[in-house]
Tab-separated table of C-alpha atoms and ligand atoms in Angstrom:
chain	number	residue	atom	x	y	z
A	28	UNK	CA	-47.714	14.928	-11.692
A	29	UNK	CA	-49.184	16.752	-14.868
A	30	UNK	CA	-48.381	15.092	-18.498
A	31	UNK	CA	-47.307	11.968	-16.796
A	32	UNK	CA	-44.188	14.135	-15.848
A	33	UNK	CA	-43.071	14.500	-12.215
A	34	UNK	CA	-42.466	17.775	-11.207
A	35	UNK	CA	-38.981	17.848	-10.132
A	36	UNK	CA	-37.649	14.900	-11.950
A	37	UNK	CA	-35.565	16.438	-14.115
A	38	UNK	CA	-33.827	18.269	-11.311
A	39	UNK	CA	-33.500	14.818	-9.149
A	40	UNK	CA	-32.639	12.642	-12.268
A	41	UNK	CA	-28.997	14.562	-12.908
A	42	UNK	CA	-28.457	14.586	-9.611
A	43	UNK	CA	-28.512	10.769	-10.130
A	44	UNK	CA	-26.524	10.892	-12.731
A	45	UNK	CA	-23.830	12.629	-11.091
A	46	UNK	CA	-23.836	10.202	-7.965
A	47	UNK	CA	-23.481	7.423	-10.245
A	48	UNK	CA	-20.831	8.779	-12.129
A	49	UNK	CA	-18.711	9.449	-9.305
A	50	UNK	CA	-19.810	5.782	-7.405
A	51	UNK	CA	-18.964	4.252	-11.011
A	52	UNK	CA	-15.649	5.722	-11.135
A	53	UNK	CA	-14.729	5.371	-7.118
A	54	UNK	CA	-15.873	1.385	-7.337
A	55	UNK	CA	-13.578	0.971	-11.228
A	56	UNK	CA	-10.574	2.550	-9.300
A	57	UNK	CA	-11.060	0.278	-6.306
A	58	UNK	CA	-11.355	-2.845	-8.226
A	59	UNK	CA	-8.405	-2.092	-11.014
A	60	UNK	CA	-6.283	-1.140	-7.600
A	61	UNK	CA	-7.143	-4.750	-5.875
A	62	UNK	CA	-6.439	-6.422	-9.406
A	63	UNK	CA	-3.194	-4.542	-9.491
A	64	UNK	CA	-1.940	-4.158	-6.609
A	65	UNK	CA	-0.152	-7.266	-5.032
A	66	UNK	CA	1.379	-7.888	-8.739
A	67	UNK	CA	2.519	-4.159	-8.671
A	68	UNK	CA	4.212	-4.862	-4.943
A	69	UNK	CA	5.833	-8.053	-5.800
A	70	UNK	CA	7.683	-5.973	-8.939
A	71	UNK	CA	8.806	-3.361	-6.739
A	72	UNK	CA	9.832	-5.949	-4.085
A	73	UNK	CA	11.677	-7.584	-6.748
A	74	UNK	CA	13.119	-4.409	-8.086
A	75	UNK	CA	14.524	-3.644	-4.413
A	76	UNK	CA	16.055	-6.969	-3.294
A	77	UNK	CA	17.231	-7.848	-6.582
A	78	UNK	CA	16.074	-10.694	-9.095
A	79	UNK	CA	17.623	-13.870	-6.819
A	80	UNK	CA	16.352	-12.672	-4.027
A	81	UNK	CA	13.681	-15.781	-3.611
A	82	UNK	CA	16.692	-18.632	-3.518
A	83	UNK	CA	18.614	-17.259	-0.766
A	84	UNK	CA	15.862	-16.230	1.494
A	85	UNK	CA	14.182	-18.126	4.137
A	86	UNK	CA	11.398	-18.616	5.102
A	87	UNK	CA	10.871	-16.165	7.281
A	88	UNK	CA	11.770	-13.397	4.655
A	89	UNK	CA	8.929	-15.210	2.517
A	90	UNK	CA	6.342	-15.033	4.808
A	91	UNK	CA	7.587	-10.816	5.824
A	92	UNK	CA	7.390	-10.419	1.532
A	93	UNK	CA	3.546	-11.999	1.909
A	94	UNK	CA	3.039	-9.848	4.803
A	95	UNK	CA	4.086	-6.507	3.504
A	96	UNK	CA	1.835	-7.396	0.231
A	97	UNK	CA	-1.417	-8.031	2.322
A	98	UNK	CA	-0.689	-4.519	4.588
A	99	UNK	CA	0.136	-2.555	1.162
A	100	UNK	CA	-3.058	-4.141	-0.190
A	101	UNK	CA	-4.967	-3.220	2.989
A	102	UNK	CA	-3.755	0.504	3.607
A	103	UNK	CA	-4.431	0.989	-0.270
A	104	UNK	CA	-8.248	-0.352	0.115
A	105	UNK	CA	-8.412	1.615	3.338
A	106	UNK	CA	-7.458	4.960	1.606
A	107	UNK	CA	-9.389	4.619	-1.232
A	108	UNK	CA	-12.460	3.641	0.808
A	109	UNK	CA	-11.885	6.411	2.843
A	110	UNK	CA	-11.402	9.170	-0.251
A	111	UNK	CA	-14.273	7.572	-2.156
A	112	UNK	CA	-16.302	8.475	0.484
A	113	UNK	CA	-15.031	12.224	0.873
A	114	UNK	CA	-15.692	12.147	-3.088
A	115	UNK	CA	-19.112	11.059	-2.278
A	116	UNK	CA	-19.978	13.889	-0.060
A	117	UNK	CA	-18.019	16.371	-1.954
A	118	UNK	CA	-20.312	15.161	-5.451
A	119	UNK	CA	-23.661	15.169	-3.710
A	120	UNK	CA	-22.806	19.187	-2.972
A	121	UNK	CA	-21.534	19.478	-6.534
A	122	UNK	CA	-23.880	17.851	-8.095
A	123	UNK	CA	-26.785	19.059	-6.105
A	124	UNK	CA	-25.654	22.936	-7.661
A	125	UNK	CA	-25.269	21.631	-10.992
A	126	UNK	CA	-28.216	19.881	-11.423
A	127	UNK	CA	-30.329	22.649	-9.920
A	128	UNK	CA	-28.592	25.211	-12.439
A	129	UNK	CA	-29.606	23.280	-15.408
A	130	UNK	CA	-33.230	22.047	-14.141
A	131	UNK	CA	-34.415	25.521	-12.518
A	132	UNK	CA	-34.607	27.529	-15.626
A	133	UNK	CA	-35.997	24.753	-17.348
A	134	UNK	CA	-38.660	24.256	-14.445
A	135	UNK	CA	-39.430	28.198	-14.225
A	136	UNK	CA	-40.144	27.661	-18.171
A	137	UNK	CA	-42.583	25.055	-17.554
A	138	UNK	CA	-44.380	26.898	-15.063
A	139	UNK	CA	-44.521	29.815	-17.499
A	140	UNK	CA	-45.427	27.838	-20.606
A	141	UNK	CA	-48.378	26.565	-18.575
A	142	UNK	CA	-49.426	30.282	-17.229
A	143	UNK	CA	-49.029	31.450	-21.346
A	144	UNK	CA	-51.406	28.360	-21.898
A	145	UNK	CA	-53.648	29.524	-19.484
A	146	UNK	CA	-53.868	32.785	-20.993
A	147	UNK	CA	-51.444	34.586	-18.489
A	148	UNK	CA	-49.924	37.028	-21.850
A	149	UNK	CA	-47.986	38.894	-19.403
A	150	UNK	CA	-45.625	35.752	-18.084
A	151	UNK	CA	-41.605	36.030	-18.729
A	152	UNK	CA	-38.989	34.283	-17.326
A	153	UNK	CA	-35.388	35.353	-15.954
A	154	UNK	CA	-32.994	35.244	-18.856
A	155	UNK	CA	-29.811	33.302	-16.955
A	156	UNK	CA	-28.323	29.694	-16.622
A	157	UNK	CA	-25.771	28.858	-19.414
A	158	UNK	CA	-26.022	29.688	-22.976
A	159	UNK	CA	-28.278	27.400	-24.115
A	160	UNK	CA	-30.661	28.314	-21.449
A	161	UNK	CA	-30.353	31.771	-21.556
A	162	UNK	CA	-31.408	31.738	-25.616
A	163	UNK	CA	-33.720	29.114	-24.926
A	164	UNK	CA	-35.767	31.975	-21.754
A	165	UNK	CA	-34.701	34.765	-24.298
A	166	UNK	CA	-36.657	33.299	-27.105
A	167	UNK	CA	-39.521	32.324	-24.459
A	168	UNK	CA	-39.713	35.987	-23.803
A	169	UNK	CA	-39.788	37.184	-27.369
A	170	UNK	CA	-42.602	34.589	-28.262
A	171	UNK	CA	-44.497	35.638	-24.785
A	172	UNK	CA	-44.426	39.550	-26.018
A	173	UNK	CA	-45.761	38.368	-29.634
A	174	UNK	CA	-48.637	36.349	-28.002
A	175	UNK	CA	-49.304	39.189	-25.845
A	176	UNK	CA	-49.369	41.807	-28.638
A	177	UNK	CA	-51.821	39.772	-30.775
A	178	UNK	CA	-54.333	39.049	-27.636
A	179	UNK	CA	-54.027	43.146	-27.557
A	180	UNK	CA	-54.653	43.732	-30.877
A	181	UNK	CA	-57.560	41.100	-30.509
A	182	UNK	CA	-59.085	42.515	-27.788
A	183	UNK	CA	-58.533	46.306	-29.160
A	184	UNK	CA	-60.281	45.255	-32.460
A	185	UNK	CA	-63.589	43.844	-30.968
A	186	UNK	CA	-63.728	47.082	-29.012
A	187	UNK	CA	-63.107	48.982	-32.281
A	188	UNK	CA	-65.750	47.052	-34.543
A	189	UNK	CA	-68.373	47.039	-31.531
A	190	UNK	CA	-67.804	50.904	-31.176
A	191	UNK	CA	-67.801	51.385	-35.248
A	192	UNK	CA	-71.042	49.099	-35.601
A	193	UNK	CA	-73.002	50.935	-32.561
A	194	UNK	CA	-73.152	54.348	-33.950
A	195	UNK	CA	-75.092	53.535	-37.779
A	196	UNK	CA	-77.098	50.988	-35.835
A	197	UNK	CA	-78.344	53.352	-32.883
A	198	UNK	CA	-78.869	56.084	-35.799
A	199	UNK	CA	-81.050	53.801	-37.520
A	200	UNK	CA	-82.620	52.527	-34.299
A	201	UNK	CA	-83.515	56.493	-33.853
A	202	UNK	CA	-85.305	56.755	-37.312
A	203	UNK	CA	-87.128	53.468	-37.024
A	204	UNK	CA	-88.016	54.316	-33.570
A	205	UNK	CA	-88.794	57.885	-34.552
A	206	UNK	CA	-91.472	56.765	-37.085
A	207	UNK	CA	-93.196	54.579	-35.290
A	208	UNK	CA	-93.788	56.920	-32.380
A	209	UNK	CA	-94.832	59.409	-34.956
A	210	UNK	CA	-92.243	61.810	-33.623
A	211	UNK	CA	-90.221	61.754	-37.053
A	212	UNK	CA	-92.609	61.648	-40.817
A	213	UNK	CA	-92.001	58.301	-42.505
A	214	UNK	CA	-91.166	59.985	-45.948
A	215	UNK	CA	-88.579	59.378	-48.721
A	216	UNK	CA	-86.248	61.421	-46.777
A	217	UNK	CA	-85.986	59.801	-43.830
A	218	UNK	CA	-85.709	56.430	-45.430
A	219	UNK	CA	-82.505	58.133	-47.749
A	220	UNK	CA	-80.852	58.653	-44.676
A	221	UNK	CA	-81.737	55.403	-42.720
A	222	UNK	CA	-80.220	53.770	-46.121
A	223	UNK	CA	-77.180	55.962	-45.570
A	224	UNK	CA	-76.375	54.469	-42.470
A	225	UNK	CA	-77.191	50.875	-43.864
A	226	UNK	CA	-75.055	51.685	-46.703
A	227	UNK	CA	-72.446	52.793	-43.899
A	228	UNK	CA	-72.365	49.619	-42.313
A	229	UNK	CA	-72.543	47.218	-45.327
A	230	UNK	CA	-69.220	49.518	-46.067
A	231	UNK	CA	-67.901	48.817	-43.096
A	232	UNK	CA	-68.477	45.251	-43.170
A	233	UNK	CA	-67.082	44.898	-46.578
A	234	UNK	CA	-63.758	46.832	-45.461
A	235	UNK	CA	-63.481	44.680	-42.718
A	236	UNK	CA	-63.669	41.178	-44.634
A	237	UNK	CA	-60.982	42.671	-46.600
A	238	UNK	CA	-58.854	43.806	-44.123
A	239	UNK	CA	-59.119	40.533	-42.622
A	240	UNK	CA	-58.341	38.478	-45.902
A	241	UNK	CA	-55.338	40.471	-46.496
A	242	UNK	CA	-54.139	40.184	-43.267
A	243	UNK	CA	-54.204	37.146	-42.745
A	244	UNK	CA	-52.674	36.458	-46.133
A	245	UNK	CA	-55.730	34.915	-47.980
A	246	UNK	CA	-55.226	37.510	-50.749
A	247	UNK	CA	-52.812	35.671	-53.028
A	248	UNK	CA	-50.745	38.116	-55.286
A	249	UNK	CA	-51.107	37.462	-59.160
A	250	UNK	CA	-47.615	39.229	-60.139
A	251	UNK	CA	-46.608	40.180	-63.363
A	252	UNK	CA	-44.529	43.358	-65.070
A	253	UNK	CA	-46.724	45.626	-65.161
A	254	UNK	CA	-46.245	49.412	-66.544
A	255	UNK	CA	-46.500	52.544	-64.454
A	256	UNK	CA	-47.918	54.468	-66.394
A	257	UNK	CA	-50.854	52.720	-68.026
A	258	UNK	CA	-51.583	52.017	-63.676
A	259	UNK	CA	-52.051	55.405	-63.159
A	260	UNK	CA	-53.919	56.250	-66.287
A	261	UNK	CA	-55.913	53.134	-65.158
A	262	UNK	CA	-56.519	54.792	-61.621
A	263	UNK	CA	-57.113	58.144	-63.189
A	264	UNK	CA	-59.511	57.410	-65.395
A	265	UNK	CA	-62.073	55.771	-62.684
A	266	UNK	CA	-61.859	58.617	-60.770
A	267	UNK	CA	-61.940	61.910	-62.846
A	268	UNK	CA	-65.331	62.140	-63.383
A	269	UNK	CA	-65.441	62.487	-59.204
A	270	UNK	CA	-63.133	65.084	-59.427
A	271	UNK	CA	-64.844	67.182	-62.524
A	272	UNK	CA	-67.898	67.356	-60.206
A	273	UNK	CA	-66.528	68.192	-56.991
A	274	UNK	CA	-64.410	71.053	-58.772
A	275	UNK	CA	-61.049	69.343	-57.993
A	276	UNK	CA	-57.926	69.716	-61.037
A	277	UNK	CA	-55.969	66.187	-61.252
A	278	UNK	CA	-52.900	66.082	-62.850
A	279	UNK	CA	-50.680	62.859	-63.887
A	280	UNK	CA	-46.975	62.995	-64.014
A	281	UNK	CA	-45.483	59.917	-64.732
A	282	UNK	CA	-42.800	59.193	-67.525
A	283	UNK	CA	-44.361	56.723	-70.117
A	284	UNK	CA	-40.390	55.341	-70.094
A	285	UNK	CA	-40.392	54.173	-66.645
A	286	UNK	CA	-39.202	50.174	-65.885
A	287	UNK	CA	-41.755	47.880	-65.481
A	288	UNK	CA	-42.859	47.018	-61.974
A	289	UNK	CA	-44.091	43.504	-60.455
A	290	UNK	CA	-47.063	43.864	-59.153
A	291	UNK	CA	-50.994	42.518	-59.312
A	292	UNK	CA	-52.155	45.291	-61.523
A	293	UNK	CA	-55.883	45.052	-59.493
A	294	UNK	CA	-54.179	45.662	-55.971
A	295	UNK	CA	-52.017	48.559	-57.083
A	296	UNK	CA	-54.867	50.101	-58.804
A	297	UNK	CA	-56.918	49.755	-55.810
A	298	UNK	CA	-54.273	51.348	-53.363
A	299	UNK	CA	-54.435	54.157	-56.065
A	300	UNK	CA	-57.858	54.659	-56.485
A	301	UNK	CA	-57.772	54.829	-52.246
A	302	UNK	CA	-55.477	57.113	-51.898
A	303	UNK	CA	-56.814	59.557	-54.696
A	304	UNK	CA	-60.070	59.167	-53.312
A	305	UNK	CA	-59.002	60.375	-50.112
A	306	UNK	CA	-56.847	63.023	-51.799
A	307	UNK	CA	-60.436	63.436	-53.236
A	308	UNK	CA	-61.799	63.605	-49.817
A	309	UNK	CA	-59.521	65.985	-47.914
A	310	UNK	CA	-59.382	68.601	-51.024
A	311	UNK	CA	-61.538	71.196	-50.966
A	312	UNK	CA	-63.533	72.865	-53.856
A	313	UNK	CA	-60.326	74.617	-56.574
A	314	UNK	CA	-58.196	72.569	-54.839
A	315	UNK	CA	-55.381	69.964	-56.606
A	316	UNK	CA	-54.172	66.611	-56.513
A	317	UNK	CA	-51.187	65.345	-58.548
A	318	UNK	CA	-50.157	61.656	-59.399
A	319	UNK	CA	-46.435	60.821	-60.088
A	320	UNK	CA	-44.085	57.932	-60.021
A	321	UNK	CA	-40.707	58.380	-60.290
A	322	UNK	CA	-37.905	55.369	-60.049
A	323	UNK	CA	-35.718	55.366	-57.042
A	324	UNK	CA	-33.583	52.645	-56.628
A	325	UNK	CA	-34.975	49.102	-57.030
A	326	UNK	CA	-38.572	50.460	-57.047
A	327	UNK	CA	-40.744	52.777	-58.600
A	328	UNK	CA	-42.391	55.340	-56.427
A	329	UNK	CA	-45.838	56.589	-56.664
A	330	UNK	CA	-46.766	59.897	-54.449
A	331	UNK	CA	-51.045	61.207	-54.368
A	332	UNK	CA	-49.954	64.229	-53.402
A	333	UNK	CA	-53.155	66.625	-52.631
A	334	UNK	CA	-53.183	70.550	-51.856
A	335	UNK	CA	-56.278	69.629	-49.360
A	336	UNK	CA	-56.730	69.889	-44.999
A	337	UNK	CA	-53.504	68.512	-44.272
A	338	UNK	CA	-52.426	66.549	-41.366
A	339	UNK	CA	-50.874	67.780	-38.209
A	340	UNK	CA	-47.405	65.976	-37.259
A	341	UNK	CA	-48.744	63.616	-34.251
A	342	UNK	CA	-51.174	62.325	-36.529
A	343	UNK	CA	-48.511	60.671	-39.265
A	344	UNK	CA	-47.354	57.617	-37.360
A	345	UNK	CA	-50.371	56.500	-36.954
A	346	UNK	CA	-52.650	56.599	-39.978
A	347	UNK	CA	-52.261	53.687	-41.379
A	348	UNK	CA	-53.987	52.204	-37.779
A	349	UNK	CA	-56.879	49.952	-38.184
A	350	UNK	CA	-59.979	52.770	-37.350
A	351	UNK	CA	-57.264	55.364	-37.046
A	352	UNK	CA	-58.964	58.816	-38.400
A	353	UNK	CA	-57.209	62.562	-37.217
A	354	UNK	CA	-61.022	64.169	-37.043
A	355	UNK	CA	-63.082	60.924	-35.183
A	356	UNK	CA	-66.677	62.772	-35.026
A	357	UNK	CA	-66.482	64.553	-38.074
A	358	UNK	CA	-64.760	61.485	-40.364
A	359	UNK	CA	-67.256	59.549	-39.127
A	360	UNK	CA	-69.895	61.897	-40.313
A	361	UNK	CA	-68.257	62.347	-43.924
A	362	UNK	CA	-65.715	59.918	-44.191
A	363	UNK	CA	-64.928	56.290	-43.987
A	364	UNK	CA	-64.611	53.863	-40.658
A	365	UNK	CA	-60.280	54.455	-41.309
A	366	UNK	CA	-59.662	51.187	-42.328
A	367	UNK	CA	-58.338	52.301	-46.111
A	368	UNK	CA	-55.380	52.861	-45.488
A	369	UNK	CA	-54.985	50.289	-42.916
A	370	UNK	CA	-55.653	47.935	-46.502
A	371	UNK	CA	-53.526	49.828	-48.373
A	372	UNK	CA	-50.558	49.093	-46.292
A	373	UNK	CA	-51.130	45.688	-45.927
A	374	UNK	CA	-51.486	45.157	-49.740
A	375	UNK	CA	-48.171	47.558	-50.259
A	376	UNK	CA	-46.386	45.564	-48.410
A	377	UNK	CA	-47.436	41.994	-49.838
A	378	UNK	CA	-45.578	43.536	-52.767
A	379	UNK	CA	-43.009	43.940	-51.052
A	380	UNK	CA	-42.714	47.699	-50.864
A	381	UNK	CA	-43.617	50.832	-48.368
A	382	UNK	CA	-45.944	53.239	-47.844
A	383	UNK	CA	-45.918	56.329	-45.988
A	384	UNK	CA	-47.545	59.636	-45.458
A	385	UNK	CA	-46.014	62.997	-45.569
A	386	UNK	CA	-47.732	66.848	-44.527
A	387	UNK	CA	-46.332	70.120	-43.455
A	388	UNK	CA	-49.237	70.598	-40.884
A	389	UNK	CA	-52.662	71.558	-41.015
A	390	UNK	CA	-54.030	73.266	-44.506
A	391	UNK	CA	-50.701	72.722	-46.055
A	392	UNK	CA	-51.571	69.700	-47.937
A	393	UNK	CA	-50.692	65.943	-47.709
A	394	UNK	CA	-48.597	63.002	-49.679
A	395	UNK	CA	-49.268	59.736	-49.476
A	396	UNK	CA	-46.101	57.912	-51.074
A	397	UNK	CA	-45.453	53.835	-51.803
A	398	UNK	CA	-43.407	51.787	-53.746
A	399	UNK	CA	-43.621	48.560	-55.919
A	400	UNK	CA	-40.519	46.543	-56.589
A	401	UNK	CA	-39.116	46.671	-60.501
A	402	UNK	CA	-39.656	43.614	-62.144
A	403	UNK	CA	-36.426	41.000	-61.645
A	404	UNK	CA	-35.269	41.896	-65.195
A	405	UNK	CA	-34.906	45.605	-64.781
A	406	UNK	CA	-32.739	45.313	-61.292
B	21	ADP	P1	-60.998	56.759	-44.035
B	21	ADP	O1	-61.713	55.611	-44.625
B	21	ADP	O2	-61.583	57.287	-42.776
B	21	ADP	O3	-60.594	57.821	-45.013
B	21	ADP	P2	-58.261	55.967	-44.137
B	21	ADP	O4	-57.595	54.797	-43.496
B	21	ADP	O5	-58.289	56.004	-45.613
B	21	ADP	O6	-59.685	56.053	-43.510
B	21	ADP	O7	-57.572	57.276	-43.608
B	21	ADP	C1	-57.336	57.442	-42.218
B	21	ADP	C2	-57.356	58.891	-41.836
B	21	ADP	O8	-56.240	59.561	-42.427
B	21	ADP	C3	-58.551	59.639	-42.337
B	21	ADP	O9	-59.623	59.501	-41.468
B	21	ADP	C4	-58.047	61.060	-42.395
B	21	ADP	O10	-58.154	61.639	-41.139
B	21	ADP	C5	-56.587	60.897	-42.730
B	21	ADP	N1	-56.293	61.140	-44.171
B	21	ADP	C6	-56.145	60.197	-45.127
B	21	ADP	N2	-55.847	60.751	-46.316
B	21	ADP	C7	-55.780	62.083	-46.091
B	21	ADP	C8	-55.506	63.226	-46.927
B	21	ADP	N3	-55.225	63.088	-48.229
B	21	ADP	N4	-55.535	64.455	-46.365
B	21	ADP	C9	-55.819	64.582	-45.041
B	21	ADP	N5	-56.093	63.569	-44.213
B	21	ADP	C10	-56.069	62.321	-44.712
């Protein structure tokens, strides 16, 4: 017993039902036959020896007619009796097979559920049995894979935040550690770079919260129309003065006549400012980077498209991977912990849109495209 629920009871509760179904109908048929019966003879008697048949015979033709009535009676009972039971025997089979089809899927379900609950991810269950059943195990299954997936993805991001958190911390841990041996001189130097790797982490940890609000859909979207091209001036304009000192040209190319879009002007500009600031980034000294938007069906689409490092073809599917970065030691270094564009994904597609990176390989450059849905009026 578990849930106040006998195991099995299903199974032996339509086999019941079956038995009493057939003993229901064997004992109705037994007692409409005995009700019917001797009337039924007497017609047929009467139909034989004709309507008068009662004043000329004697007696002894009375008693024969009473007779014949109590052996018809008799070898009906007998017959029926005697077929009732082969029905019997012939429904406990039956309805032994039936009711295990329907209750062993449903059982094998139950044992699953309880594994799943248990925290067995991996459990599925045969898809058979009728229809019903087989959607019912097939839609088991799909839920099973989901759970499973998230527990991964659970699992994979402690790993990821332990192994992102350990470096800045043991680097610190060195300096500290460093100084108060005397091994390393406790000037303004060493404490820039110990505040580097603070700064690093309170980055990190920031990136992180937001990952996890917008995930988890805690970032609610304050839509309205919203121009194209006073966004990108918008992202432009916070980052130019970046790109004057690193030595990097920026160019904007996006029509001023372009529909509106509806979007939260905030998140758009902050999945433009991150992608030109990785543009930024991955663009060497005299390099370029070039902002358009163009309109392509029911969206506009913006591409950051940068004449920097590039990125080689297996890296593509997966950059927009929570920690996902092509270079690991040397991003690490330089770079961020590779959860921007993991962010910028998420946010793209609270809109509603894509996002998607395109390169021809390694120093030829990158694109980083996405699109925002028109506003309603301009479909
Ligand atoms: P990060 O914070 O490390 O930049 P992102 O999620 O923004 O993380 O980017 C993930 C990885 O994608 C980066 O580590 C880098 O390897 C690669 N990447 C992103 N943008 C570009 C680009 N414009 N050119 C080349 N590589 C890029």
């Amino acid at each position: 017993m578990k849930g106040g629920v006998a195991r099995g009871g299903l199974r032996r509760r339509l086999f019941i039902a079956h038995l009493l179904t057939i003993a229901a109908g064997a004992i109705t048929l037994l007692g409409v036959m005995l009700l019917l019966a001797p009337g039924l003879h007497d017609r047929l008697m009467v139909a034989w020896l004709g309507p008068h048949w009662a004043a000329t015979a004697d007696d002894s033709m009375i008693e024969m007619e009473r007779a014949t009535n109590a052996i018809f009676t008799q070898a009906m009972v007998q017959a029926l009796t005697i077929s009732s039971g082969a029905a019997m025997v012939v429904a406990v089979v039956v309805s032994f097979a039936a009711s295990r089809r329907v209750a062993q899927p449903l059982e094998r379900l139950v044992i699953a559920a309880r594994r799943i609950a248990a925290g067995h991810y991996r459990e599925r269950v045969p898809i058979q049995g009728d229809y019903e059943l087989a959607q019912l195990a097939a839609q088991f299954n799909t839920m099973a894979a989901t759970l499973e997936n998230a527990e991964q993805r659970r699992v994979a991001l402690i790993g990821d935040v332990a192994h992102e958190l350990r470096t800045p911390l043991a680097t610190i841990a060195g300096y500290v550690e460093g100084m108060l041996d005397g091994v390393v001189e406790s000037d303004e130097g060493t404490w820039v770079l110990v505040l580097d790797e603070v700064n690093r982490l309170r980055r990190l940890v920031g990136d992180l919260q937001e990952l996890s609000r917008v995930e988890s859909g805690q970032v609610a979207l304050n839509l309205t129309a919203v121009t194209p091209a006073a966004l990108s001036a918008a992202a432009v304009a916070r980052l130019e003065a970046q790109f004057a000192e690193k030595g990097v040209t920026l160019r904007t190319q996006v029509a001023a006549d372009l529909p509106l879009v509806s979007a939260d002007p905030d998140r758009v500009l902050q999945v433009l400012i991150n992608l030109l600031g990785n543009a930024l980034h991955y663009t060497p000294v005299g390099g370029e980077v070039t902002v358009q938007a163009v309109r392509v069906g029911d969206a506009v689409q913006w591409c950051v498209r940068d004449t920097g490092i590039g990125i080689a073809a297996e890296h593509l599917p997966h950059l927009f991977e929570r920690f996902y970065r092509v270079d690991k030691a040397r991003m690490r270094a330089t770079g961020g912990a590779g959860i921007g564009l993991t962010i910028c994904k998420a946010l793209v597609e609270l809109h509603g849109g894509q996002i998607w990176g395109e390169s021809a390989g390694l120093g030829q450059g990158a694109a980083f495209f996405f699109t925002v849905p028109l506003f309603h009026h301009y479909k």
